[in-house]
Coordinates of C-alpha atoms and ligand atoms in Angstrom, one line a residue:
X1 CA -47.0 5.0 14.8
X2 CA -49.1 8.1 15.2
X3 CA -49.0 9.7 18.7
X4 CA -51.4 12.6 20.4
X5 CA -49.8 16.0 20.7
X6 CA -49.5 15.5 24.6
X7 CA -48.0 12.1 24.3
X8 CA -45.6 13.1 22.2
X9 CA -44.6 16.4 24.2
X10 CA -44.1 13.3 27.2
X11 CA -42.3 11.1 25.0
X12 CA -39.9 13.6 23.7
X13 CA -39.4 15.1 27.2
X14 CA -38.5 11.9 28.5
X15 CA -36.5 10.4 25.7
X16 CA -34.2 14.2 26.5
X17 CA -34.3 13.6 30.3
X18 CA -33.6 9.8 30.1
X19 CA -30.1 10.5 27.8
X20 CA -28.9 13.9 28.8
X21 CA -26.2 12.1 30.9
X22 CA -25.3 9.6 28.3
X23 CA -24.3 11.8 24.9
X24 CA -21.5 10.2 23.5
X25 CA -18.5 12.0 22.0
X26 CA -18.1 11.4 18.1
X27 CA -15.2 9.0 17.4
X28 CA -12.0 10.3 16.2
X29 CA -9.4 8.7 13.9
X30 CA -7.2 7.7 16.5
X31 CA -4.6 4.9 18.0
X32 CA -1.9 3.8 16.7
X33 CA -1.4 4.4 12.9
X34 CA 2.1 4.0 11.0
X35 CA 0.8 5.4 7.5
X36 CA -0.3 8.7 6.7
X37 CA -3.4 10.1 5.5
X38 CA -1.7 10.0 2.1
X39 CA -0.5 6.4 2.5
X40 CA -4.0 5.7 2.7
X41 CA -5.2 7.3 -0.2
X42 CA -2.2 5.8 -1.7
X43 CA -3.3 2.2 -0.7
X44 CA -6.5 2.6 -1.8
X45 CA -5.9 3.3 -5.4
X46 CA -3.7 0.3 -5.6
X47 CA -5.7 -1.7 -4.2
X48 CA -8.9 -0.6 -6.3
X49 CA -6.9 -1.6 -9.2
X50 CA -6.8 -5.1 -7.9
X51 CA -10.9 -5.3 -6.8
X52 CA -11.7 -3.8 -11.0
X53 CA -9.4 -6.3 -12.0
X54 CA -11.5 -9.2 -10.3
X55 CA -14.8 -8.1 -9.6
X56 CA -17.2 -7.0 -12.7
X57 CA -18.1 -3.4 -12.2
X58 CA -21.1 -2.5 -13.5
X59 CA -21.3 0.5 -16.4
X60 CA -25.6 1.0 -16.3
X61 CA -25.0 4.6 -16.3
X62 CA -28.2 5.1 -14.1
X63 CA -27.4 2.4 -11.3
X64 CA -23.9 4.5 -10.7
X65 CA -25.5 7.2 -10.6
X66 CA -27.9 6.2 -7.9
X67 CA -25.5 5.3 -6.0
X68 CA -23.1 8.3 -6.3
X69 CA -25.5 10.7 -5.7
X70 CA -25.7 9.0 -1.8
X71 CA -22.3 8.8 -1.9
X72 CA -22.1 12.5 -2.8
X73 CA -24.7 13.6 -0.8
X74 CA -23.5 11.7 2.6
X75 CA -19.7 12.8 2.0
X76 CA -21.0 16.7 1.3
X77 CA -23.7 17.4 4.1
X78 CA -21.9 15.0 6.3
X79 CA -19.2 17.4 6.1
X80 CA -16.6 14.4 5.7
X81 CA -12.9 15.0 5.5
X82 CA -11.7 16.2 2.3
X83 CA -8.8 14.5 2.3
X84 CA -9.8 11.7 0.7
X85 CA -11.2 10.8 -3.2
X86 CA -14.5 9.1 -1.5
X87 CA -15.8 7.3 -5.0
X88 CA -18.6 4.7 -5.2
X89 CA -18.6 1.9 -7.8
X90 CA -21.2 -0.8 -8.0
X91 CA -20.2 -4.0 -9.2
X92 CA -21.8 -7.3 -10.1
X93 CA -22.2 -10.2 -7.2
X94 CA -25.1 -11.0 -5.7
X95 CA -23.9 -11.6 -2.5
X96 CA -25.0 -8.5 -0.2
X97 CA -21.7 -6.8 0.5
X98 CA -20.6 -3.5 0.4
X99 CA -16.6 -2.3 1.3
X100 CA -14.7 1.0 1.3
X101 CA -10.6 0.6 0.9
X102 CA -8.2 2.8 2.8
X103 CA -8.6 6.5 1.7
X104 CA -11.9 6.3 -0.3
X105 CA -12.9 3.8 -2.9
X106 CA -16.1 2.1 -2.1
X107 CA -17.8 -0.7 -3.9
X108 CA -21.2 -1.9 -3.7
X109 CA -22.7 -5.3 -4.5
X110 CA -25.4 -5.4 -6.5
X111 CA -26.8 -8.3 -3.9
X112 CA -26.7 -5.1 -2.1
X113 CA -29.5 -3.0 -3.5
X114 CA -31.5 -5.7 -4.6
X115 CA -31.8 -6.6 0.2
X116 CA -32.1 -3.1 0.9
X117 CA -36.2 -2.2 1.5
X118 CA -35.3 2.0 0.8
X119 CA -33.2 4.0 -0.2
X120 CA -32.0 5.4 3.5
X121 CA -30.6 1.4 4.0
X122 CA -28.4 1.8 1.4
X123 CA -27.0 5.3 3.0
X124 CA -26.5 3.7 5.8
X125 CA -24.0 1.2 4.4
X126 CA -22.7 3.9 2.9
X127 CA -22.1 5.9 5.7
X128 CA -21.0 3.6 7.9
X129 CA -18.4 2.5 5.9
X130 CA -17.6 6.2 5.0
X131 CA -16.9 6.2 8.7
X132 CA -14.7 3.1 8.7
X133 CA -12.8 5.2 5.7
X134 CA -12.5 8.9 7.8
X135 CA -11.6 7.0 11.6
X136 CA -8.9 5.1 9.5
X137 CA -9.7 1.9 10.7
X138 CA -8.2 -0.3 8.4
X139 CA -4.9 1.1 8.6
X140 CA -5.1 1.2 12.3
X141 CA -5.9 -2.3 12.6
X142 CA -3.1 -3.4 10.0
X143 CA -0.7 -1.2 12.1
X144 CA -1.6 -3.1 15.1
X145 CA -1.6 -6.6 14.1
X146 CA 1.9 -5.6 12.6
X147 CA 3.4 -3.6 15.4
X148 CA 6.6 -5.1 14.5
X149 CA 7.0 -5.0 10.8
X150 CA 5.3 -2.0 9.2
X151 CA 7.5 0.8 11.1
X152 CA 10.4 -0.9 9.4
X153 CA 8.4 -1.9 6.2
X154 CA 7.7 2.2 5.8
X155 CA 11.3 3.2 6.6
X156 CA 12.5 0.7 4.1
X157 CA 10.2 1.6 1.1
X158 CA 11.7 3.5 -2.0
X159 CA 10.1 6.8 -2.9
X160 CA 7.1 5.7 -5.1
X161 CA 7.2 1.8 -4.3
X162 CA 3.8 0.5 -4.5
X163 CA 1.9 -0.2 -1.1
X164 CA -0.2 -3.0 -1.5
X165 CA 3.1 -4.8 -3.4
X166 CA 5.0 -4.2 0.0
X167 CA 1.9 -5.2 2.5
X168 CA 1.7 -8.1 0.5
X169 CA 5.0 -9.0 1.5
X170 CA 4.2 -9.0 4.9
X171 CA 1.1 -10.8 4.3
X172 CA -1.4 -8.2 4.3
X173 CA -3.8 -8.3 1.3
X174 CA -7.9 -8.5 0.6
X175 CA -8.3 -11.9 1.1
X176 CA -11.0 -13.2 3.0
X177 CA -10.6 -11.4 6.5
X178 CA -8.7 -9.3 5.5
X179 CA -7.0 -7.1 8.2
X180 CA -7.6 -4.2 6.3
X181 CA -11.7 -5.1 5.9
X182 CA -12.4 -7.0 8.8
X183 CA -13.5 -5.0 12.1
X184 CA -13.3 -5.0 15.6
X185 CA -16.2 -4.5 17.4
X186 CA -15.3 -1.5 18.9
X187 CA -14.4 -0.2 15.4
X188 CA -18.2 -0.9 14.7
X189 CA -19.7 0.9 17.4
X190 CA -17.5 3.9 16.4
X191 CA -18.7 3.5 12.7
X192 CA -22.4 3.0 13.7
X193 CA -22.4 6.4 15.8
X194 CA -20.6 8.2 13.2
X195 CA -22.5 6.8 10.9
X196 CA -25.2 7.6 12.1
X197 CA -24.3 11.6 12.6
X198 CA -23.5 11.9 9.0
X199 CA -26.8 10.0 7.9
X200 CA -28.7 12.6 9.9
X201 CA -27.3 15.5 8.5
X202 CA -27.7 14.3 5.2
X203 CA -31.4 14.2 5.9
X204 CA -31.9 10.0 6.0
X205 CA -33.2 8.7 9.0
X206 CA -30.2 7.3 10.7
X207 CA -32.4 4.3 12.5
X208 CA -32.7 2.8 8.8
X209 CA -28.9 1.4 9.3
X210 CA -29.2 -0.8 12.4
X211 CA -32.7 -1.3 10.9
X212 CA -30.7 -2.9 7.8
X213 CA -28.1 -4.8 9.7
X214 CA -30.3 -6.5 12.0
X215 CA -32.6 -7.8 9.6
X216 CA -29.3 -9.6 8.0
X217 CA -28.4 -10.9 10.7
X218 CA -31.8 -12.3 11.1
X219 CA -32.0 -13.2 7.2
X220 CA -29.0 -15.2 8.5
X221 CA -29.8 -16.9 11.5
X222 CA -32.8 -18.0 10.1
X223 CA -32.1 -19.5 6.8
X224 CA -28.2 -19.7 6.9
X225 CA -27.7 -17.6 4.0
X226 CA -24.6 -17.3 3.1
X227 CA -24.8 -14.3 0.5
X228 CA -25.0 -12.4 3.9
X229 CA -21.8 -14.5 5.6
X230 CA -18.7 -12.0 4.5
X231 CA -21.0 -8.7 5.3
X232 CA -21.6 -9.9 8.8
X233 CA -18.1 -11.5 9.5
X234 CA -16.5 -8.3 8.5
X235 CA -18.7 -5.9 10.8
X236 CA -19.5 -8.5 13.6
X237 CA -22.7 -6.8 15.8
X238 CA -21.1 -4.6 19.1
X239 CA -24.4 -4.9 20.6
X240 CA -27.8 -3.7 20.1
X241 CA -27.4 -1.6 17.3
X242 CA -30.7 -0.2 17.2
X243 CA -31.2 0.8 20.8
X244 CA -27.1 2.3 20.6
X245 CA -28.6 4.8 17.9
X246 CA -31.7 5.6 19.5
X247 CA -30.0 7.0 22.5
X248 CA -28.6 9.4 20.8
X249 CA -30.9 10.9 18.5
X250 CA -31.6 13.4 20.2
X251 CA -27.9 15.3 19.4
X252 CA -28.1 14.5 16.0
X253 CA -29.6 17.1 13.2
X254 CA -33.3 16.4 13.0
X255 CA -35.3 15.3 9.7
X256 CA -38.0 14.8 8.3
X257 CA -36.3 12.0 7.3
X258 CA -38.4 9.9 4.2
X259 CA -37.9 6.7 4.1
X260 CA -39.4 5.6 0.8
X261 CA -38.0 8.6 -0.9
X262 CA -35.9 7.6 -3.9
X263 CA -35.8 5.1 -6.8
X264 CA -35.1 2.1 -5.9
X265 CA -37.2 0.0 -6.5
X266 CA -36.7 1.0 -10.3
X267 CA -33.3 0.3 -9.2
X268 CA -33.7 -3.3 -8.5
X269 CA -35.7 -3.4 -11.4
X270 CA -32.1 -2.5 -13.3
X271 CA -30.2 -5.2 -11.4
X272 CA -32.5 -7.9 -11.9
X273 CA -31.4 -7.4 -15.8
X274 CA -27.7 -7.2 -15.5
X275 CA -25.8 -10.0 -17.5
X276 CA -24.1 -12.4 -15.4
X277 CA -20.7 -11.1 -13.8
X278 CA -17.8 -12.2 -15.4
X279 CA -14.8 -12.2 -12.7
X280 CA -14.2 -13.4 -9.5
X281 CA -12.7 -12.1 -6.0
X282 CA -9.6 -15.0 -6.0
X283 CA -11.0 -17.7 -3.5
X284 CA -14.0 -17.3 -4.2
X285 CA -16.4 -19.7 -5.6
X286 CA -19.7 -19.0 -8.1
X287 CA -21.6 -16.3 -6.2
X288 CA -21.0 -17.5 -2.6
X289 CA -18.3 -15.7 -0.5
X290 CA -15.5 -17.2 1.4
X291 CA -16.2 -18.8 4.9
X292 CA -14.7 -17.6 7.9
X293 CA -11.1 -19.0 7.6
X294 CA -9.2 -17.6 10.9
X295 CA -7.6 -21.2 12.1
X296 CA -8.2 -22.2 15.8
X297 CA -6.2 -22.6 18.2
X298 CA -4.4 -26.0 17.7
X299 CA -1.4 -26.1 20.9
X300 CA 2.8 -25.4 19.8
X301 CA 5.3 -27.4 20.1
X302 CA 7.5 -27.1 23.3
X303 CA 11.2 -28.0 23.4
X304 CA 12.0 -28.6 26.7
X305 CA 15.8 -27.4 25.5
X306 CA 16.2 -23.6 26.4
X307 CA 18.7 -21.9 24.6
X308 CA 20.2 -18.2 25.5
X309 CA 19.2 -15.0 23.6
X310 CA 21.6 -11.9 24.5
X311 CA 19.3 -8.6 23.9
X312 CA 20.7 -5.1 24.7
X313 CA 21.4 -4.8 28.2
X314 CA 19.2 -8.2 28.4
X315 CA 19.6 -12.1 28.1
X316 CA 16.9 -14.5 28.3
X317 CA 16.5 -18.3 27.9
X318 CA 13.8 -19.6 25.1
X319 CA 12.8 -23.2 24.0
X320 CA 15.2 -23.8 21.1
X321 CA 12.5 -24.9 18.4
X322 CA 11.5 -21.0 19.0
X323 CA 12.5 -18.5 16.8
X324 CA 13.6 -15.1 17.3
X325 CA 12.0 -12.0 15.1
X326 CA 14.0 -8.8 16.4
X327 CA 12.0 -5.6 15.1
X328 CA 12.6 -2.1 15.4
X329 CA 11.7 -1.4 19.3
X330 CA 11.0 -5.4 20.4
X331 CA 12.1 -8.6 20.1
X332 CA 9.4 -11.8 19.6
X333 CA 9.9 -14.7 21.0
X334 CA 7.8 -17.5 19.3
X335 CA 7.0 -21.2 17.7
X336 CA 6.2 -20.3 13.8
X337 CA 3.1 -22.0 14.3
X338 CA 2.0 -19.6 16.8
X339 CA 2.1 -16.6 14.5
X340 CA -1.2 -16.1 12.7
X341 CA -3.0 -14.2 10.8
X342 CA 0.1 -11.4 10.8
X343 CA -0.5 -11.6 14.7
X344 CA 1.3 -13.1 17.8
X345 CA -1.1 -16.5 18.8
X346 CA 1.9 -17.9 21.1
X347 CA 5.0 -16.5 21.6
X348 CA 6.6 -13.6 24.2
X349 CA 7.5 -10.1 23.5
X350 CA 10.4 -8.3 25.0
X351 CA 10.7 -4.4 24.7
X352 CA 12.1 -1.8 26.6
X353 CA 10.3 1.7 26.8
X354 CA 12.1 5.3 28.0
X355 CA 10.4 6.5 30.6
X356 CA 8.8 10.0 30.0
X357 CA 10.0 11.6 32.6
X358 CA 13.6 10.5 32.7
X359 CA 13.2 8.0 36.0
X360 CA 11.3 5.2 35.8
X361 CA 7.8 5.1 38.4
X362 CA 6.7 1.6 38.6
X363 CA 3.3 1.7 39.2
X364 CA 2.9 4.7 36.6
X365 CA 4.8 3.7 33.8
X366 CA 3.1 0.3 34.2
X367 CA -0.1 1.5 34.0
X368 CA 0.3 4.2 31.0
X369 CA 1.5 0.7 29.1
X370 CA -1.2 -0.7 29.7
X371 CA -3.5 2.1 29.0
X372 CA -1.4 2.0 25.5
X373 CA -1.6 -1.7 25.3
X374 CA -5.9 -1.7 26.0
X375 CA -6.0 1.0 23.0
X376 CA -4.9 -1.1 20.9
X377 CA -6.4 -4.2 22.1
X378 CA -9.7 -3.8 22.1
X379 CA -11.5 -6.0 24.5
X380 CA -8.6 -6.2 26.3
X381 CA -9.3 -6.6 30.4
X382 CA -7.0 -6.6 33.6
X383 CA -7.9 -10.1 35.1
X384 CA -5.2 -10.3 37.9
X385 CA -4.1 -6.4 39.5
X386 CA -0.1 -6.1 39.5
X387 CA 1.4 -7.8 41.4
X388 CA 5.3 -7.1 42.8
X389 CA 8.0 -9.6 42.3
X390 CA 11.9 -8.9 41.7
X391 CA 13.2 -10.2 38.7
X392 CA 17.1 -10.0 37.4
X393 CA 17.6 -8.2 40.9
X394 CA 15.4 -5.4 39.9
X395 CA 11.7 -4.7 41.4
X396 CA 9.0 -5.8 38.8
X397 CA 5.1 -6.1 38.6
X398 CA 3.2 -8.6 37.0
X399 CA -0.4 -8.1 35.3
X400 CA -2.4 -10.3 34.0
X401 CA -5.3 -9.7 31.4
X402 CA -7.4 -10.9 28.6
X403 CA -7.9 -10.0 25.4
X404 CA -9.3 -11.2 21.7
X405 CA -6.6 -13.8 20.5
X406 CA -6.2 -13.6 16.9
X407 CA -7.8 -17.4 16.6
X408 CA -11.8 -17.6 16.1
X409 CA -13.9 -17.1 18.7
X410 CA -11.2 -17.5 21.0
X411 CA -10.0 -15.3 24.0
X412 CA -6.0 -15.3 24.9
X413 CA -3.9 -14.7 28.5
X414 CA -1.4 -11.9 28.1
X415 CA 0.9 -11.8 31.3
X416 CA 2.9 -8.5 31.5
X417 CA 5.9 -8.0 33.6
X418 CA 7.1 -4.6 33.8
X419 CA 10.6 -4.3 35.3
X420 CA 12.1 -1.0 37.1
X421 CA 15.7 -0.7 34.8
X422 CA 16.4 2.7 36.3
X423 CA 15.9 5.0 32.9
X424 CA 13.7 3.0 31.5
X425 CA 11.2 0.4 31.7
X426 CA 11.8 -3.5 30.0
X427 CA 8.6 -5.7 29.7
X428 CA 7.9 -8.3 28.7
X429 CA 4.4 -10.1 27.6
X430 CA 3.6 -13.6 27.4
X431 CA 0.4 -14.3 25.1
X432 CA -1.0 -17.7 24.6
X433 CA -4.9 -18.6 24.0
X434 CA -7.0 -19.1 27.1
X435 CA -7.5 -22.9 26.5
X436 CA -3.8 -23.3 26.5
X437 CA -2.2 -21.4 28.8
X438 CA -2.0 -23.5 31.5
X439 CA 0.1 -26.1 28.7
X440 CA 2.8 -22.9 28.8
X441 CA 2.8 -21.4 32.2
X442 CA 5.5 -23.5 33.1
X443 CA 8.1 -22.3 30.3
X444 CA 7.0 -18.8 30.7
X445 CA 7.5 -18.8 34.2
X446 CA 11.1 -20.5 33.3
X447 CA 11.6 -17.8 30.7
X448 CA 10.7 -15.3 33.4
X449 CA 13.1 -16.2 35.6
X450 CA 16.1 -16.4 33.4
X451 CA 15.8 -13.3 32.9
X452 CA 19.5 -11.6 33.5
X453 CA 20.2 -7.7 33.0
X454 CA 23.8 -6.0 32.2
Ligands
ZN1 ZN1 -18.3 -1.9 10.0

């Protein structure tokens, strides 16, 4: 597009005047996170290990290099945390996928650099998954889906025990939607933005990212392609990309940013004569990537048989087909089937929290859990405002929201009851998927009203 000197004076005027309001702050690695920085780094390794094991990686001296000189050149003007061994490998598949472990290692499909139409789409892969890597995504998202089990998964691990070997246990791993892999939205936006920063300061135009992810996605809705399926599912769209990183270009470094610059189309010259890859990602079939497994949601089984739990300082009645998983700081109530994907699909938790200040506020302490509780939801929504009730003899609210459920394309009721205890305040949240919640009002509310305090 070629402009006039006055029109572009207007246009540039008016792009500053129409998002001066709107600059947004650049994402931190934050929320909840049981590992440290190490732990990550830690991971990584052993879990790189396992991806050179499986997947072919590719030795053409001049293809790595390509690549690690974007790595190298996004990690060092970006300014990136140096925490972390960032390292790029390419490896042979010819499905377009790129992914960065916890604390570093990236690898990049060769399907990769043969969609990309410059060099600038390939740094912005790069650099959004760099971000994924320096906000600590992946370990955030496996602490939350594993409130319960890591805390005492860490406290339990011998000096030296291997990560991945004790995630496994827990059923964490790379599979297909993986935890670790697989983002939420809100992780995307954050990775786009940040993304975006560290492509501009690296001098590639940071447009040529959205650019890239929208044409997949329209490579995909229009021919089904499934070389694209795993890319997309792992970094689902938070919205319109494009637009999100327009708006704010104009507090990012400046170019000129080229394009075409670069090799690659000598590049994808290289790739077209690769030999055929050798080993597979477990799961996976010739060249095509697994589909979308996460199970939906399919109704428990209800005893209508309650049984008593006795808690500390607490007793409650449950259906006795339930089980009960007591973890560090809470206590899940649940059918096994409603446990999925290392997440709670049915079932109720019960925890107690010490309140900050010593004496327990309602109304505050309620909201600051479920300030906490929307952190690490994200998505999450208040549907119904608190409402009071007395439970056990003690004055209670009850909140209900929404959130993501951990089935597909499926949204989930969480009902929170926050009870005054005094010196501290015990909730208690009953999650079921939207469709079915109706099916267990009644038992929650039975559950609910059981409740007995000592
Ligand atoms: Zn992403």
């Amino acid at each position: 597009m070629t402009v006039s000197k006055r029109g572009l004076a207007i246009l540039i005027l008016t792009a500053a005047a129409l998002s001066a309001a709107n600059q947004k702050k650049l994402p931190k690695a934050g929320g909840i996170n049981f590992f440290s920085k190490e732990q990550d780094v830690q991971m990584g390794k052993e879990y790189a290990q396992q991806v050179e094991q499986q997947l072919t990686v590719v030795a053409n001296p001049e293809l790595t290099a390509f690549i690690g000189k974007i790595g190298k050149r996004l990690v060092e003007k970006g300014q990136l945390d140096p925490a972390y061994p960032y390292s790029f490998k390419v490896v042979s598949e010819p499905s377009i996928n790129a992914f960065a472990l916890p604390g570093g290692p990236m690898f990049v499909h060769t399907g990769l650099i043969k969609a990309a139409d410059n060099e600038a789409q390939i740094a912005g892969v790069l650099a959004h998954e760099l971000s994924h890597v320096v906000l600590r995504h992946g370990t955030n998202q496996a602490s939350k889906a594993q409130l319960i089990q890591i805390p005492a998964m860490i406290g339990g691990m011998m000096a030296g025990g291997s990560l991945a070997g004790s995630l496994a246990q827990i059923g964490i791993g790379l599979g297909a939607n993986s935890v670790l892999l697989k983002f939420s939205r809100s992780a995307e936006s954050d990775a786009d933005l940040l993304g975006a920063h560290i492509m501009a300061k690296a001098g590639y135009n940071p447009i040529e990212m959205a650019r890239f992810f929208e044409k997949l996605e329209a490579e995909m809705g229009s021919s089904g392609n499934s070389k694209l399926l795993q890319f997309l599912s792992d970094h689902p769209n938070p919205g319109n990309r494009v637009k999100a990183i327009e708006d704010q270009l104009p507090y990012m470094a400046r170019g000129p940013f080229n394009a075409q610059e670069g090799e690659l189309k000598r590049m994808q010259g290289i790739v077209d004569k690769l030999p055929a890859p050798q080993k597979k990602r477990p799961g996976q079939g010739s060249g095509s990537p697994a589909p979308a497994t996460a199970p939906k949601p399919m109704g428990v089984p209800v005893s209508s048989n309650m049984k008593p739990l006795q808690g500390a300082g607490f007793a409650i009645d449950y259906p006795d087909n339930w089980t009960v998983n007591n973890g560090q700081n809470s206590t899940v109530i649940a059918p096994k089937e409603g446990l999925v994907q290392n997440a709670i699909g049915y079932g109720v938790i019960v925890s107690v929290a010490k309140s900050r200040s010593g004496q327990v506020n309602l109304a505050n302490d309620t909201r600051a859990l479920l300030q906490q509780m929307a952190q690490q939801n994200p998505g999450m929504k208040v549907v119904e405002q608190p409402q009071q009730i007395v439970l056990g003899g003690s004055q209670a609210l009850v909140t209900k929201l929404a959130s993501e459920s951990p089935y597909a394309n499926t949204r989930e009721t969480d009902v929170v009851i926050t009870v005054d205890r005094g010196n501290a305040l015990f909730y208690m949240i009953f999650v079921a998927p939207e469709p079915d919640y109706q099916q267990l009002e009644q038992v929650y509310q039975q559950m609910a009203r059981s409740v007995r305090f000592q």
